mmCIF file of C-alpha atoms in Angstrom:
data_model
loop_
_atom_site.group_PDB
_atom_site.id
_atom_site.type_symbol
_atom_site.label_atom_id
_atom_site.label_comp_id
_atom_site.label_asym_id
_atom_site.label_seq_id
_atom_site.Cartn_x
_atom_site.Cartn_y
_atom_site.Cartn_z
ATOM 1 C CA MET A 1 4.623 0.355 -30.802
ATOM 2 C CA ALA A 2 3.381 -0.819 -27.399
ATOM 3 C CA ARG A 3 5.033 0.596 -24.320
ATOM 4 C CA GLN A 4 5.455 -1.827 -21.413
ATOM 5 C CA PHE A 5 6.477 -1.650 -17.776
ATOM 6 C CA GLU A 6 7.079 -4.424 -15.255
ATOM 7 C CA VAL A 7 7.786 -4.705 -11.537
ATOM 8 C CA ARG A 8 8.934 -8.067 -10.161
ATOM 9 C CA ARG A 9 9.487 -8.735 -6.479
ATOM 10 C CA GLU A 10 10.188 -11.805 -4.338
ATOM 11 C CA GLN A 11 9.984 -11.963 -0.569
ATOM 12 C CA ASP A 12 9.984 -14.576 2.160
ATOM 13 C CA LEU A 13 7.083 -14.191 4.563
ATOM 14 C CA PRO A 14 6.656 -15.544 8.106
ATOM 15 C CA ALA A 15 3.379 -17.347 7.469
ATOM 16 C CA PRO A 16 2.132 -20.485 5.723
ATOM 17 C CA PRO A 17 0.835 -20.230 2.131
ATOM 18 C CA GLU A 18 -2.817 -20.316 3.166
ATOM 19 C CA ARG A 19 -2.336 -17.277 5.404
ATOM 20 C CA VAL A 20 -0.467 -15.381 2.691
ATOM 21 C CA TRP A 21 -3.199 -16.258 0.195
ATOM 22 C CA ASP A 22 -5.831 -14.852 2.526
ATOM 23 C CA ALA A 23 -3.806 -11.639 2.833
ATOM 24 C CA VAL A 24 -3.397 -11.015 -0.901
ATOM 25 C CA ALA A 25 -6.492 -12.614 -2.457
ATOM 26 C CA THR A 26 -9.364 -11.641 -0.144
ATOM 27 C CA GLY A 27 -11.019 -8.361 0.690
ATOM 28 C CA VAL A 28 -10.601 -8.916 4.434
ATOM 29 C CA GLY A 29 -6.888 -9.596 4.027
ATOM 30 C CA ASN A 30 -6.222 -6.590 1.792
ATOM 31 C CA LEU A 31 -7.617 -4.238 4.422
ATOM 32 C CA GLY A 32 -4.764 -5.217 6.732
ATOM 33 C CA TRP A 33 -1.858 -3.992 4.575
ATOM 34 C CA LEU A 34 -2.915 -2.691 1.140
ATOM 35 C CA TYR A 35 -6.248 -0.922 0.522
ATOM 36 C CA PRO A 36 -9.869 -2.000 0.048
ATOM 37 C CA MET A 37 -9.952 -4.544 -2.781
ATOM 38 C CA GLU A 38 -12.884 -6.945 -2.765
ATOM 39 C CA VAL A 39 -12.397 -10.090 -4.822
ATOM 40 C CA GLU A 40 -15.019 -12.344 -6.391
ATOM 41 C CA PRO A 41 -13.272 -15.739 -5.963
ATOM 42 C CA ARG A 42 -13.288 -17.209 -9.475
ATOM 43 C CA VAL A 43 -11.762 -16.653 -12.885
ATOM 44 C CA GLY A 44 -13.834 -13.922 -14.482
ATOM 45 C CA GLY A 45 -14.825 -12.569 -11.074
ATOM 46 C CA LYS A 46 -14.955 -8.843 -10.436
ATOM 47 C CA VAL A 47 -12.356 -7.018 -8.344
ATOM 48 C CA THR A 48 -12.824 -3.525 -6.949
ATOM 49 C CA ARG A 49 -9.407 -2.389 -8.161
ATOM 50 C CA GLY A 50 -10.099 -0.103 -11.086
ATOM 51 C CA GLU A 51 -12.871 -2.423 -12.276
ATOM 52 C CA SER A 52 -10.495 -5.367 -12.591
ATOM 53 C CA THR A 53 -11.255 -8.961 -13.485
ATOM 54 C CA VAL A 54 -9.780 -12.134 -11.971
ATOM 55 C CA VAL A 55 -7.669 -13.840 -14.655
ATOM 56 C CA ALA A 56 -6.034 -16.517 -12.444
ATOM 57 C CA TRP A 57 -7.567 -18.217 -9.420
ATOM 58 C CA GLU A 58 -5.717 -21.270 -8.089
ATOM 59 C CA PRO A 59 -5.858 -21.154 -4.282
ATOM 60 C CA PRO A 60 -3.551 -21.013 -2.489
ATOM 61 C CA ARG A 61 -0.881 -20.712 -5.214
ATOM 62 C CA HIS A 62 -1.706 -18.337 -8.070
ATOM 63 C CA PHE A 63 -3.882 -15.196 -8.154
ATOM 64 C CA ALA A 64 -3.971 -12.515 -10.853
ATOM 65 C CA VAL A 65 -6.239 -9.615 -11.790
ATOM 66 C CA ARG A 66 -6.286 -7.397 -14.866
ATOM 67 C CA ALA A 67 -7.717 -3.935 -15.387
ATOM 68 C CA GLU A 68 -8.226 -2.455 -18.839
ATOM 69 C CA GLN A 69 -8.829 1.215 -19.585
ATOM 70 C CA ASP A 70 -9.684 3.304 -22.607
ATOM 71 C CA GLY A 71 -6.720 4.309 -24.733
ATOM 72 C CA GLY A 72 -5.155 0.856 -24.947
ATOM 73 C CA PHE A 73 -3.896 0.496 -21.362
ATOM 74 C CA SER A 74 -3.947 -2.665 -19.265
ATOM 75 C CA ASN A 75 -2.586 -3.350 -15.785
ATOM 76 C CA THR A 76 -2.078 -6.929 -14.543
ATOM 77 C CA LEU A 77 -1.275 -7.738 -10.913
ATOM 78 C CA THR A 78 -0.019 -11.266 -10.208
ATOM 79 C CA TYR A 79 0.777 -13.168 -7.007
ATOM 80 C CA ARG A 80 2.458 -16.569 -6.916
ATOM 81 C CA VAL A 81 2.507 -18.187 -3.480
ATOM 82 C CA GLU A 82 5.050 -20.952 -2.844
ATOM 83 C CA PRO A 83 5.672 -22.922 0.365
ATOM 84 C CA ALA A 84 9.138 -22.523 1.869
ATOM 85 C CA ASP A 85 11.054 -24.017 4.769
ATOM 86 C CA GLY A 86 9.765 -23.945 8.329
ATOM 87 C CA GLY A 87 6.178 -23.064 7.519
ATOM 88 C CA THR A 88 7.140 -19.853 5.724
ATOM 89 C CA THR A 89 6.208 -18.704 2.226
ATOM 90 C CA ARG A 90 7.971 -17.309 -0.831
ATOM 91 C CA LEU A 91 5.766 -14.717 -2.522
ATOM 92 C CA ARG A 92 6.436 -13.590 -6.083
ATOM 93 C CA THR A 93 4.632 -10.386 -7.008
ATOM 94 C CA GLY A 94 4.400 -8.943 -10.494
ATOM 95 C CA ILE A 95 2.893 -5.838 -12.043
ATOM 96 C CA HIS A 96 2.714 -5.597 -15.841
ATOM 97 C CA TRP A 97 1.515 -2.515 -17.688
ATOM 98 C CA VAL A 98 0.914 -2.465 -21.427
ATOM 99 C CA HIS A 99 0.012 0.734 -23.289
ATOM 100 C CA THR A 100 -0.780 0.318 -26.982
ATOM 101 C CA GLY A 101 -2.280 3.763 -27.508
ATOM 102 C CA VAL A 102 -0.715 7.193 -27.753
ATOM 103 C CA VAL A 103 1.279 8.068 -24.627
ATOM 104 C CA ASP A 104 1.216 11.836 -24.342
ATOM 105 C CA ASP A 105 2.393 14.211 -21.640
ATOM 106 C CA ALA A 106 -0.968 14.032 -19.936
ATOM 107 C CA TRP A 107 -0.442 10.332 -19.237
ATOM 108 C CA GLU A 108 2.872 11.056 -17.423
ATOM 109 C CA TRP A 109 4.304 7.599 -18.122
ATOM 110 C CA ASP A 110 7.664 8.141 -16.395
ATOM 111 C CA THR A 111 6.037 9.659 -13.316
ATOM 112 C CA LYS A 112 3.521 6.857 -12.960
ATOM 113 C CA THR A 113 6.015 4.048 -13.487
ATOM 114 C CA ASP A 114 8.417 5.544 -10.934
ATOM 115 C CA ALA A 115 5.600 5.893 -8.411
ATOM 116 C CA ALA A 116 4.437 2.324 -9.021
ATOM 117 C CA GLU A 117 7.894 0.863 -8.433
ATOM 118 C CA ARG A 118 8.425 2.823 -5.223
ATOM 119 C CA HIS A 119 4.975 2.074 -3.834
ATOM 120 C CA VAL A 120 5.341 -1.676 -4.429
ATOM 121 C CA ASP A 121 8.341 -1.835 -2.081
ATOM 122 C CA PHE A 122 6.476 0.020 0.672
ATOM 123 C CA TYR A 123 3.361 -2.132 0.324
ATOM 124 C CA GLN A 124 5.379 -5.338 0.338
ATOM 125 C CA HIS A 125 6.994 -4.224 3.577
ATOM 126 C CA SER A 126 3.539 -3.550 5.030
ATOM 127 C CA LEU A 127 2.431 -7.044 3.984
ATOM 128 C CA ALA A 128 5.297 -8.572 5.957
ATOM 129 C CA ALA A 129 4.474 -6.372 8.956
ATOM 130 C CA TYR A 130 0.815 -7.399 8.798
ATOM 131 C CA LEU A 131 1.631 -11.110 8.632
ATOM 132 C CA THR A 132 4.173 -10.826 11.436
ATOM 133 C CA HIS A 133 2.106 -8.788 13.895
ATOM 134 C CA PHE A 134 -1.584 -8.781 12.894
ATOM 135 C CA ALA A 135 -2.319 -11.795 10.686
ATOM 136 C CA GLY A 136 -5.959 -12.822 10.802
ATOM 137 C CA ARG A 137 -7.112 -9.764 12.740
ATOM 138 C CA PRO A 138 -9.911 -7.755 11.097
ATOM 139 C CA ALA A 139 -8.836 -4.274 10.049
ATOM 140 C CA VAL A 140 -10.414 -0.904 9.392
ATOM 141 C CA TYR A 141 -8.752 1.041 6.572
ATOM 142 C CA ILE A 142 -8.430 4.812 6.867
ATOM 143 C CA ARG A 143 -7.549 6.955 3.855
ATOM 144 C CA ALA A 144 -7.073 10.701 4.168
ATOM 145 C CA SER A 145 -5.463 13.245 1.891
ATOM 146 C CA ARG A 146 -4.302 16.829 2.122
ATOM 147 C CA THR A 147 -6.532 19.104 0.075
ATOM 148 C CA GLU A 148 -3.673 20.793 -1.785
ATOM 149 C CA ARG A 149 -0.912 18.991 -3.660
ATOM 150 C CA THR A 150 2.709 19.995 -3.199
ATOM 151 C CA ASP A 151 5.985 19.725 -5.062
ATOM 152 C CA ASP A 152 8.082 20.721 -2.042
ATOM 153 C CA PRO A 153 9.838 17.785 -0.298
ATOM 154 C CA ALA A 154 10.186 19.948 2.810
ATOM 155 C CA ASP A 155 6.452 19.525 3.440
ATOM 156 C CA PHE A 156 6.846 15.817 4.156
ATOM 157 C CA ALA A 157 9.819 16.487 6.407
ATOM 158 C CA ALA A 158 7.625 18.948 8.319
ATOM 159 C CA LEU A 159 4.920 16.287 8.626
ATOM 160 C CA ARG A 160 7.425 13.860 10.163
ATOM 161 C CA ARG A 161 8.487 16.463 12.717
ATOM 162 C CA ARG A 162 4.863 17.164 13.557
ATOM 163 C CA LEU A 163 4.401 13.469 14.292
ATOM 164 C CA GLY A 164 7.288 13.683 16.754
ATOM 165 C CA LEU A 165 10.168 12.340 14.651
ATOM 166 C CA ALA A 166 13.521 14.086 14.873
ATOM 167 C CA ASP A 167 15.403 14.950 11.685
ATOM 168 C CA ASP A 168 17.861 12.153 12.473
ATOM 169 C CA SER A 169 15.222 9.525 13.331
ATOM 170 C CA ALA A 170 15.805 6.033 11.995
ATOM 171 C CA VAL A 171 13.994 2.725 11.576
ATOM 172 C CA GLY A 172 13.664 1.107 14.987
ATOM 173 C CA ASP A 173 13.181 4.343 16.919
ATOM 174 C CA ARG A 174 10.274 4.449 19.347
ATOM 175 C CA LEU A 175 8.082 7.433 20.140
ATOM 176 C CA SER A 176 4.709 8.438 21.499
ATOM 177 C CA LEU A 177 2.200 9.366 18.796
ATOM 178 C CA ASP A 178 -0.626 11.780 19.639
ATOM 179 C CA LEU A 179 -3.704 10.473 17.858
ATOM 180 C CA PRO A 180 -5.974 12.998 16.102
ATOM 181 C CA GLY A 181 -9.574 13.017 17.201
ATOM 182 C CA THR A 182 -8.858 11.692 20.688
ATOM 183 C CA ASP A 183 -8.886 13.557 23.968
ATOM 184 C CA GLY A 184 -5.205 13.558 24.713
ATOM 185 C CA GLY A 185 -4.969 10.003 23.477
ATOM 186 C CA SER A 186 -1.576 8.693 22.434
ATOM 187 C CA THR A 187 0.045 5.400 21.564
ATOM 188 C CA GLU A 188 3.574 4.082 21.530
ATOM 189 C CA VAL A 189 4.861 3.364 18.040
ATOM 190 C CA VAL A 190 8.024 2.084 16.394
ATOM 191 C CA VAL A 191 9.347 3.469 13.123
ATOM 192 C CA ASP A 192 9.323 0.517 10.726
ATOM 193 C CA TRP A 193 9.954 2.387 7.433
ATOM 194 C CA LEU A 194 11.490 5.789 6.795
ATOM 195 C CA ASP A 195 12.676 7.469 3.617
ATOM 196 C CA ALA A 196 12.026 10.671 1.686
ATOM 197 C CA ASP A 197 8.681 9.485 0.310
ATOM 198 C CA PHE A 198 7.197 7.033 2.806
ATOM 199 C CA LEU A 199 6.860 6.718 6.562
ATOM 200 C CA GLY A 200 5.642 3.642 8.404
ATOM 201 C CA LEU A 201 4.804 3.555 12.115
ATOM 202 C CA ARG A 202 3.697 0.369 13.858
ATOM 203 C CA ALA A 203 1.587 0.494 17.013
ATOM 204 C CA PRO A 204 0.248 -2.387 19.112
ATOM 205 C CA ASP A 205 -3.059 -2.175 17.228
ATOM 206 C CA ALA A 206 -2.296 -0.281 13.996
ATOM 207 C CA LEU A 207 -0.056 0.237 10.995
ATOM 208 C CA TYR A 208 0.180 3.973 10.279
ATOM 209 C CA ARG A 209 1.282 4.680 6.701
ATOM 210 C CA PHE A 210 2.143 8.132 5.299
ATOM 211 C CA PHE A 211 2.803 8.879 1.602
ATOM 212 C CA ASN A 212 4.668 11.900 0.264
ATOM 213 C CA GLY A 213 3.116 12.987 -3.017
ATOM 214 C CA SER A 214 5.606 15.734 -3.833
ATOM 215 C CA SER A 215 7.880 13.457 -5.883
ATOM 216 C CA TRP A 216 4.991 12.847 -8.292
ATOM 217 C CA ASN A 217 3.074 16.129 -7.891
ATOM 218 C CA TRP A 218 0.366 14.460 -5.806
ATOM 219 C CA PRO A 219 -1.048 15.498 -2.432
ATOM 220 C CA ILE A 220 0.421 14.107 0.762
ATOM 221 C CA TRP A 221 -1.872 11.324 1.919
ATOM 222 C CA LEU A 222 -2.113 8.451 4.368
ATOM 223 C CA GLY A 223 -3.506 4.931 4.425
ATOM 224 C CA HIS A 224 -3.773 3.513 7.941
ATOM 225 C CA HIS A 225 -4.730 -0.011 9.022
ATOM 226 C CA LEU A 226 -6.468 -0.083 12.413
ATOM 227 C CA PHE A 227 -6.877 -3.392 14.231
ATOM 228 C CA ALA A 228 -8.536 -2.213 17.461
ATOM 229 C CA GLU A 229 -11.994 -3.683 17.967
ATOM 230 C CA ASP A 230 -13.497 -0.255 18.628
ATOM 231 C CA ALA A 231 -11.917 1.483 15.597
ATOM 232 C CA ASP A 232 -14.360 4.028 14.152
ATOM 233 C CA GLU A 233 -13.691 4.450 10.416
ATOM 234 C CA ALA A 234 -15.723 7.617 9.909
ATOM 235 C CA ALA A 235 -14.405 9.412 12.971
ATOM 236 C CA ALA A 236 -10.791 8.438 12.307
ATOM 237 C CA THR A 237 -11.013 9.497 8.651
ATOM 238 C CA GLU A 238 -12.436 12.887 9.593
ATOM 239 C CA ALA A 239 -9.793 13.416 12.281
ATOM 240 C CA TRP A 240 -6.844 12.489 10.055
ATOM 241 C CA ASN A 241 -8.130 14.628 7.166
ATOM 242 C CA ALA A 242 -8.320 17.595 9.517
ATOM 243 C CA TRP A 243 -4.853 16.805 10.864
ATOM 244 C CA LEU A 244 -3.345 16.701 7.369
ATOM 245 C CA ASP A 245 -4.892 20.012 6.325
ATOM 246 C CA GLY A 246 -3.726 21.560 9.575
ATOM 247 C CA ALA A 247 -0.105 20.668 8.845
#
């Protein structure tokens, strides 16, 4: 019997449909809030998301991609973009997994579905932040990961303190963030997301995103979106990797 999993989300976004489409359905847009995902703009086109294929392409309203893996697993990501009042947009996002093969302990179905649901909420928040503060600006994406994985939630709490957050910090707090790889460089940031598994900091020219892997036995990692014109991807990646392993 096939095992299935779905995530459905709706959100109102402060941008017209064409701008939202560019954010979710183009490689340039994805760099600003998600992760690198190049899209060949046609049904049947290739997508660099687990070797996915475009299965719906109706700009600026309907975009969907599907990835299929060995063992009877498929993953379909769908966006439906609808105009709303005042030049805003209603976005309906869906993720649909189907597994027709044998689901054994190695596949960790419950762990992966829990992680997927939690990550969707964080990414959708980042999409709104991108459209509100950085829409249309080219971004450099930085991904770094701690070498060792952890199952201790205290490690992520220690990371937050190292960034300068107090134990009682809350969304809306402002602080000065010391940037790795810079000579005493710092930037003012606002906490725009904070819970046990995710931390979001917004700067004038960046979205800093931190992910706690301990809930799913993964390493702590980060995925930052840098909008400064002089952002150096290689240097920033090296600096943040060193910072994570020094935690």
